[in-house]
Amino acid sequence: MCMIMNFAIDLPGSSPCTSQVFIGRNIGSELSATLAPYLGERVAYWIWDENVFRIWKGRLQGSFWPDRENDRLLCFRASEANKRLSAVEKLAAELLQLGADRGSALIAVGGGVTGDVVGFLASVYMRGVPHIQVPTTLLAQVDSSIGGKTGVDLEQGKNLLGAFHQPQVIWMDLQFLETLPPEEFRQGMAEVIKTAMIGDTALWDYLEAHLESLKLRESEPLHHVVAACCQLKAKVVQLDEKETGYRRVLNLGHTVGHALERLSRYQIRHGDAVAMGLVTATKLAVSMGKAEPEVLVRLEKLCRAWDLPVRLPAGFSPEAVLAAMQTDKKYIGGRLHFILPVRIGEVMDNQDLRLEQLGEVLRALTL
Ligand SMILES: NC(=O)c1ccc[n+]([C@@H]2O[C@H](COP(=O)([O-])OP(=O)(O)OC[C@H]3O[C@@H](n4cnc5c(N)ncnc54)[C@H](O)[C@@H]3O)[C@@H](O)[C@H]2O)c1
């Protein structure tokens, strides 16, 4: 019998619901039985990242497979370039052709792109059908599969079309991470570091103490880190599902990060951009006297240990970064909600930031 950790995320909002989270390693054989009570009579349409499907179809030996008679399998080309409304439309047409109706359910198997696209499709297909997330990247396991944010990109920016649509079940099998390329693992670590900085001092200490075993992706430390991140994110979204206030803490490092990603036309990867955003926010907090310099020292050391950048690449003017930030969703009513670390494990929402102050920090951090 596999060891599976299970906890619930209760979302009491206007349409109350619960997401069940399951975490373990090599737990595919338990999947069908676990999902049965959630799916009931529904036909499930399993939508896989085609890359993950190609790598894993031979290894799974029957598990993670639509072993229920009527279930169907579809593949999706998961890339940021394909995280578009056109991909949603194409999948919807395929679903229709296969006979999916309001009594169906969707299951997303893949990284954050697959989860966001399939989650969004589930929110609009026949005005909404239930969905299940099976995240296969570190980023998707520690962050994107939790909390119900779904969506696609527009030419003008990321995630500009979307919906909150909570998954019924989030099934995390750490075995998927065995085949995750080192570069993707490194990108996910930026979100892990962010999560610890927001609200988990013990996780931060753990990351510092277990660096080598995490690099080897050993089961125990990986399980510890994924579970800690999921629980922290679950705690935040339970308090503020629709990001009307407290959930903004999860944007630590993302305001500058998203601007850098966009200015680079997505040549800078999300994790790298978040790392630069974390360093910028922390340096800003230190310069404003809101955090001790030691916080910045520890952050830079941990980022460097994961080869995450701690300086901004040459070629981006601070003015361009500031301008790009102002089209961000976090720029509300002319005010920028900028999350700053106060200490490791604690952040604050700063709403009266002087942009010149941020500009000075960006200048100081640019190579
Ligand atoms: N919804 C949210 O709350 C939220 C939060 C953070 C990020 N996101 C979104 O997540 C997306 C990034 O997610 P991602 O980093 O997982 O990217 P991704 O889904 O593009 O996956 C990265 C790459 O890894 C491959 N891959 C996935 N699982 C694998 C495995 N087990 N083995 C081998 N290869 C595998 C994919 O095919 C892809 O090439 C972005 O679009 C971002 O906006 C959403």
Coordinates of C-alpha atoms and ligand atoms in Angstrom, one line a residue:
M1 CA 0.0 0.0 0.0
C2 CA 1.4 3.4 -1.0
M3 CA 1.8 6.2 1.6
I4 CA -0.5 9.0 0.5
M5 CA -0.8 12.3 2.3
N6 CA -4.3 13.8 2.0
F7 CA -5.8 17.1 3.1
A8 CA -8.7 19.3 2.1
I9 CA -8.8 22.9 0.9
D10 CA -12.1 24.4 2.0
L11 CA -13.3 27.4 0.0
P12 CA -16.3 28.9 1.7
G13 CA -16.9 31.7 -0.9
S14 CA -20.0 32.5 -2.8
S15 CA -20.0 29.0 -4.4
P16 CA -18.5 26.9 -1.6
C17 CA -16.4 23.9 -2.6
T18 CA -13.6 21.7 -1.4
S19 CA -10.5 20.6 -3.2
Q20 CA -8.9 17.3 -2.0
V21 CA -5.1 17.2 -2.3
F22 CA -3.3 13.8 -2.4
I23 CA 0.5 13.7 -2.3
G24 CA 2.8 10.6 -2.6
R25 CA 5.3 8.8 -4.8
N26 CA 4.5 5.9 -7.2
I27 CA 0.8 6.2 -6.2
G28 CA -0.7 5.8 -9.7
S29 CA -2.2 2.4 -8.8
E30 CA -4.4 4.2 -6.2
L31 CA -5.7 6.8 -8.6
S32 CA -8.7 5.1 -10.1
A33 CA -10.1 4.1 -6.7
T34 CA -9.4 7.5 -5.2
L35 CA -11.1 9.3 -8.1
A36 CA -14.2 7.0 -8.2
P37 CA -16.3 8.9 -5.6
Y38 CA -15.5 12.3 -7.1
L39 CA -16.3 11.2 -10.7
G40 CA -19.3 9.1 -9.9
E41 CA -21.1 8.4 -13.2
R42 CA -19.2 11.1 -15.1
V43 CA -17.2 10.2 -18.1
A44 CA -13.7 11.6 -17.6
Y45 CA -11.7 13.2 -20.5
W46 CA -8.0 12.9 -19.6
I47 CA -6.1 15.7 -21.3
W48 CA -2.3 15.1 -21.2
D49 CA 0.6 17.3 -22.1
E50 CA 1.7 15.3 -25.2
N51 CA 5.3 15.5 -24.0
V52 CA 4.5 13.9 -20.6
F53 CA 2.3 11.3 -22.3
R54 CA 5.1 10.3 -24.7
I55 CA 7.6 9.9 -21.8
W56 CA 5.3 8.2 -19.3
K57 CA 2.8 6.1 -21.3
G58 CA 5.1 3.1 -21.2
R59 CA 6.1 3.4 -17.6
L60 CA 2.7 3.7 -16.0
Q61 CA 1.6 0.2 -16.9
G62 CA -2.1 0.7 -16.7
S63 CA -2.2 3.3 -13.9
F64 CA -3.0 6.9 -14.9
W65 CA -4.9 5.4 -17.7
P66 CA -8.5 5.7 -18.5
D67 CA -9.2 2.2 -17.3
R68 CA -12.8 3.1 -16.8
E69 CA -14.6 1.8 -19.8
N70 CA -15.9 5.1 -21.2
D71 CA -13.1 7.5 -20.3
R72 CA -11.2 9.1 -23.2
L73 CA -7.7 10.4 -23.7
L74 CA -6.6 13.5 -25.5
C75 CA -3.2 15.1 -25.9
F76 CA -2.3 18.8 -25.9
R77 CA 0.9 20.5 -27.1
A78 CA 1.8 22.3 -23.8
S79 CA 3.9 25.4 -24.3
E80 CA 3.5 29.0 -23.3
A81 CA 3.1 29.8 -27.0
N82 CA 0.1 27.5 -27.1
K83 CA -1.5 28.7 -23.9
R84 CA -4.0 30.6 -26.0
L85 CA -7.7 30.8 -26.6
S86 CA -7.1 28.9 -29.8
A87 CA -5.9 25.9 -27.8
V88 CA -9.0 26.0 -25.7
E89 CA -11.2 26.2 -28.8
K90 CA -9.4 23.3 -30.4
L91 CA -9.7 21.1 -27.3
A92 CA -13.4 22.0 -26.9
A93 CA -14.1 21.0 -30.5
E94 CA -12.3 17.6 -29.9
L95 CA -14.4 17.1 -26.7
L96 CA -17.6 17.8 -28.6
Q97 CA -16.6 15.3 -31.2
L98 CA -15.9 12.7 -28.6
G99 CA -19.3 13.4 -27.1
A100 CA -18.3 15.2 -23.9
D101 CA -21.4 16.9 -22.3
R102 CA -22.4 18.6 -19.1
G103 CA -22.1 15.3 -17.3
S104 CA -18.4 15.0 -18.2
A105 CA -15.3 15.8 -16.2
L106 CA -11.8 16.9 -17.4
I107 CA -8.5 15.7 -16.0
A108 CA -5.4 17.7 -16.7
V109 CA -2.1 15.8 -16.7
G110 CA 0.9 18.0 -17.2
G111 CA 2.6 21.1 -16.0
G112 CA 1.3 24.6 -15.3
V113 CA 0.4 25.3 -18.9
T114 CA -1.7 22.2 -19.2
G115 CA -3.4 22.9 -15.8
D116 CA -4.2 26.5 -16.7
V117 CA -5.6 25.6 -20.1
V118 CA -7.6 22.6 -19.1
G119 CA -8.8 24.3 -15.9
F120 CA -10.0 27.3 -18.0
L121 CA -11.6 24.9 -20.6
A122 CA -13.4 23.2 -17.7
S123 CA -14.7 26.5 -16.4
V124 CA -16.4 27.4 -19.7
Y125 CA -17.2 24.1 -21.4
M126 CA -21.0 23.8 -21.5
R127 CA -20.9 26.6 -18.9
G128 CA -18.6 24.6 -16.6
V129 CA -17.8 21.0 -15.8
P130 CA -15.7 19.6 -12.9
H131 CA -12.0 19.1 -13.3
I132 CA -9.1 17.3 -11.6
Q133 CA -5.5 18.4 -11.7
V134 CA -2.6 15.9 -12.0
P135 CA 0.5 18.2 -11.9
T136 CA 3.7 16.8 -13.3
T137 CA 6.2 19.7 -12.9
L138 CA 7.6 21.0 -9.7
L139 CA 6.1 24.4 -10.4
A140 CA 2.7 22.9 -10.9
Q141 CA 2.9 20.7 -7.8
V142 CA 4.1 23.5 -5.4
D143 CA 2.0 26.3 -6.9
S144 CA -0.1 26.4 -10.1
S145 CA -2.4 23.4 -9.5
I146 CA -3.5 24.8 -6.1
G147 CA -6.0 27.6 -5.8
G148 CA -8.2 27.4 -8.8
K149 CA -6.6 30.1 -11.0
T150 CA -7.0 29.1 -14.6
G151 CA -6.5 31.0 -17.8
V152 CA -4.7 31.7 -21.1
D153 CA -2.4 34.4 -22.4
L154 CA -3.2 37.3 -24.8
E155 CA -0.7 38.9 -27.1
Q156 CA -0.6 41.8 -24.6
G157 CA 0.3 39.7 -21.6
K158 CA 0.1 36.5 -19.6
N159 CA -3.1 35.1 -18.0
L160 CA -5.2 38.0 -19.1
L161 CA -8.2 35.8 -19.9
G162 CA -9.1 33.5 -17.1
A163 CA -11.5 32.3 -14.4
F164 CA -11.4 30.9 -10.9
H165 CA -12.4 27.3 -11.2
Q166 CA -11.4 25.0 -8.3
P167 CA -10.4 21.4 -9.1
Q168 CA -12.2 18.7 -7.2
V169 CA -9.0 16.8 -6.7
I170 CA -5.3 17.6 -7.0
W171 CA -3.3 14.4 -7.4
M172 CA 0.4 14.9 -6.9
D173 CA 2.6 11.9 -7.8
L174 CA 6.3 12.8 -7.1
Q175 CA 7.4 10.1 -9.5
F176 CA 6.6 12.4 -12.4
L177 CA 9.5 14.7 -11.2
E178 CA 12.0 11.9 -12.0
T179 CA 11.8 12.8 -15.7
L180 CA 11.5 16.6 -15.3
P181 CA 14.5 18.2 -17.0
P182 CA 16.9 19.9 -14.6
E183 CA 16.1 23.3 -16.1
E184 CA 12.4 22.8 -15.3
F185 CA 13.2 21.7 -11.8
R186 CA 15.4 24.8 -11.2
Q187 CA 12.5 27.0 -12.5
G188 CA 10.1 25.4 -10.0
M189 CA 12.6 26.0 -7.1
A190 CA 12.1 29.8 -7.5
E191 CA 8.4 29.3 -6.5
V192 CA 9.5 27.1 -3.6
I193 CA 11.9 29.8 -2.4
K194 CA 9.1 32.4 -2.8
T195 CA 6.7 30.3 -0.8
A196 CA 9.1 29.9 2.1
M197 CA 9.8 33.6 2.1
I198 CA 6.1 34.5 2.3
G199 CA 5.2 32.4 5.3
D200 CA 7.3 29.5 6.3
T201 CA 10.5 30.1 8.2
A202 CA 10.9 26.4 8.9
L203 CA 10.7 25.5 5.2
W204 CA 13.4 28.1 4.5
D205 CA 15.7 26.5 7.1
Y206 CA 14.9 23.1 5.6
L207 CA 15.8 24.3 2.1
E208 CA 19.1 25.6 3.4
A209 CA 19.8 22.3 5.3
H210 CA 18.7 19.9 2.6
L211 CA 20.1 21.5 -0.5
E212 CA 22.1 18.5 -1.7
S213 CA 19.4 15.9 -1.2
L214 CA 16.9 18.1 -2.9
K215 CA 19.2 18.4 -5.9
L216 CA 19.2 14.6 -6.0
R217 CA 15.4 14.7 -5.8
E218 CA 15.4 12.3 -2.9
S219 CA 11.9 11.2 -1.9
E220 CA 11.7 12.4 1.6
P221 CA 12.9 16.0 1.2
L222 CA 10.9 16.3 -2.0
H223 CA 7.8 15.2 -0.3
H224 CA 8.5 17.5 2.6
V225 CA 8.9 20.6 0.3
V226 CA 6.0 19.9 -2.0
A227 CA 3.7 19.3 1.0
A228 CA 4.8 22.4 2.8
C229 CA 4.3 24.6 -0.2
C230 CA 0.9 23.1 -1.0
Q231 CA -0.2 23.6 2.6
L232 CA 0.9 27.2 2.7
K233 CA -0.7 28.0 -0.6
A234 CA -3.9 26.2 0.6
K235 CA -3.9 28.3 3.8
V236 CA -3.7 31.5 1.8
V237 CA -6.4 30.7 -0.8
Q238 CA -8.8 29.5 1.9
L239 CA -8.6 33.0 3.5
D240 CA -8.9 34.8 0.2
E241 CA -9.9 32.6 -2.8
K242 CA -10.5 35.4 -5.3
E243 CA -7.5 37.6 -4.5
T244 CA -9.4 40.6 -3.1
G245 CA -6.7 41.1 -0.5
Y246 CA -4.5 38.6 1.4
R247 CA -3.9 36.3 -1.6
R248 CA -1.8 39.1 -3.1
V249 CA 1.0 37.9 -0.8
L250 CA 1.6 35.1 -3.4
N251 CA 2.6 37.7 -5.9
L252 CA 5.9 38.3 -4.0
G253 CA 8.6 38.7 -6.7
H254 CA 6.0 38.5 -9.5
T255 CA 5.3 42.2 -10.2
V256 CA 8.9 42.8 -11.4
G257 CA 9.1 39.2 -12.6
H258 CA 6.2 39.4 -15.0
A259 CA 7.5 42.7 -16.3
L260 CA 10.9 41.1 -17.1
E261 CA 9.3 38.1 -18.7
R262 CA 7.2 40.3 -20.9
L263 CA 9.9 42.8 -21.9
S264 CA 12.1 39.8 -22.9
R265 CA 9.3 38.5 -25.0
Y266 CA 9.3 35.4 -22.7
Q267 CA 12.9 34.6 -23.4
I268 CA 13.5 35.0 -19.6
R269 CA 11.9 32.0 -17.9
H270 CA 9.3 32.4 -15.2
G271 CA 11.4 31.0 -12.4
D272 CA 14.4 33.1 -13.3
A273 CA 12.1 36.2 -13.5
V274 CA 10.6 35.4 -10.1
A275 CA 14.1 35.1 -8.6
M276 CA 15.1 38.5 -10.0
G277 CA 11.8 39.9 -8.7
L278 CA 12.4 38.4 -5.2
V279 CA 15.8 40.0 -5.0
T280 CA 14.4 43.3 -6.2
A281 CA 11.6 43.3 -3.7
T282 CA 14.0 42.3 -0.9
K283 CA 16.6 44.9 -1.8
L284 CA 13.8 47.5 -1.9
A285 CA 12.5 46.4 1.5
V286 CA 16.0 46.7 2.9
S287 CA 16.5 50.2 1.4
M288 CA 13.2 51.3 2.9
G289 CA 14.2 50.0 6.3
K290 CA 11.5 47.3 6.4
A291 CA 13.8 44.3 6.3
E292 CA 17.2 43.5 7.7
P293 CA 20.1 43.2 5.2
E294 CA 20.6 39.6 6.3
V295 CA 17.3 38.7 4.6
L296 CA 18.8 39.8 1.2
V297 CA 22.1 37.9 2.0
R298 CA 20.3 34.6 2.7
L299 CA 18.0 35.0 -0.4
E300 CA 20.9 35.6 -2.8
K301 CA 22.8 32.7 -1.3
L302 CA 19.8 30.3 -1.8
C303 CA 19.1 31.6 -5.3
R304 CA 22.7 31.2 -6.3
A305 CA 22.8 27.6 -4.9
W306 CA 20.0 26.8 -7.5
D307 CA 21.6 28.9 -10.3
L308 CA 18.8 31.3 -10.1
P309 CA 19.8 34.9 -11.2
V310 CA 20.2 37.6 -8.6
R311 CA 21.0 40.5 -10.9
L312 CA 18.9 41.9 -13.8
P313 CA 20.3 41.3 -17.3
A314 CA 21.8 44.4 -19.1
G315 CA 19.6 45.9 -21.7
F316 CA 16.4 46.5 -19.6
S317 CA 16.1 50.1 -18.6
P318 CA 14.4 50.6 -15.1
E319 CA 11.9 52.9 -16.9
A320 CA 10.9 50.1 -19.3
V321 CA 10.4 47.7 -16.3
L322 CA 8.4 50.3 -14.4
A323 CA 6.2 51.0 -17.5
A324 CA 5.6 47.2 -18.1
M325 CA 4.6 46.8 -14.4
Q326 CA 1.8 49.4 -14.8
T327 CA -0.1 47.1 -17.2
D328 CA 0.0 44.3 -14.7
K329 CA -3.2 43.0 -13.1
K330 CA -1.8 44.0 -9.7
Y331 CA -1.9 47.7 -10.8
I332 CA -5.4 48.5 -9.5
G333 CA -7.0 51.9 -9.6
G334 CA -3.7 53.6 -10.3
R335 CA -2.1 51.9 -7.2
L336 CA 0.5 49.2 -7.3
H337 CA 0.2 46.5 -4.7
F338 CA 3.8 45.6 -4.1
I339 CA 4.6 42.8 -1.8
L340 CA 7.7 43.3 0.3
P341 CA 9.4 40.8 2.6
V342 CA 9.7 42.0 6.2
R343 CA 11.7 38.9 7.3
I344 CA 12.0 35.4 6.1
G345 CA 8.6 33.9 6.6
E346 CA 6.7 37.3 6.7
V347 CA 5.6 39.8 4.0
M348 CA 3.6 43.0 3.8
D349 CA 1.5 44.6 1.1
N350 CA 3.0 48.0 0.4
Q351 CA 0.5 50.3 -1.4
D352 CA 2.3 53.6 -1.3
L353 CA 5.5 52.7 -3.1
R354 CA 7.3 55.6 -4.8
L355 CA 8.2 54.3 -8.3
E356 CA 11.5 56.3 -8.2
Q357 CA 12.6 54.3 -5.2
L358 CA 11.9 51.1 -7.1
G359 CA 13.7 52.5 -10.1
E360 CA 16.8 53.2 -8.0
V361 CA 16.8 49.5 -6.8
L362 CA 16.4 48.2 -10.4
R363 CA 19.3 50.4 -11.5
A364 CA 21.5 49.1 -8.7
L365 CA 20.7 45.5 -9.6
T366 CA 21.2 45.8 -13.3
L367 CA 24.4 44.2 -14.6
Ligands
LIG1 N1 -2.6 28.9 -12.1 C1 -1.7 29.4 -11.3 O1 -2.0 29.8 -10.1 C2 -0.3 29.5 -11.8 C3 0.8 29.8 -10.9 C4 2.1 29.8 -11.4 C5 2.3 29.6 -12.7 N2 1.3 29.3 -13.6 C6 1.5 29.1 -15.0 O2 2.2 27.9 -15.1 C7 2.9 27.9 -16.4 C8 4.3 27.3 -16.2 O3 4.1 26.0 -15.7 P1 5.3 24.9 -15.9 O4 6.6 25.5 -15.5 O5 4.9 23.7 -15.2 O6 5.4 24.8 -17.5 P2 4.9 23.7 -18.6 O7 3.6 23.2 -18.3 O8 5.1 24.4 -19.9 O9 6.0 22.5 -18.4 C9 7.3 22.8 -18.7 C10 8.0 21.7 -19.6 O10 8.1 20.5 -18.9 C11 7.5 19.4 -19.6 N3 7.1 18.5 -18.6 C12 6.0 18.6 -17.8 N4 6.0 17.5 -16.9 C13 7.1 16.8 -17.2 C14 7.6 15.6 -16.6 N5 7.1 15.0 -15.6 N6 8.7 15.1 -17.2 C15 9.3 15.7 -18.3 N7 8.9 16.8 -18.8 C16 7.8 17.4 -18.3 C17 6.5 20.1 -20.4 O11 6.1 19.3 -21.6 C18 7.1 21.4 -20.8 O12 8.0 21.2 -21.9 C19 2.9 29.3 -16.9 O13 2.0 29.4 -17.9 C20 2.4 30.1 -15.7 O14 1.7 31.2 -16.0 C21 0.0 29.3 -13.1

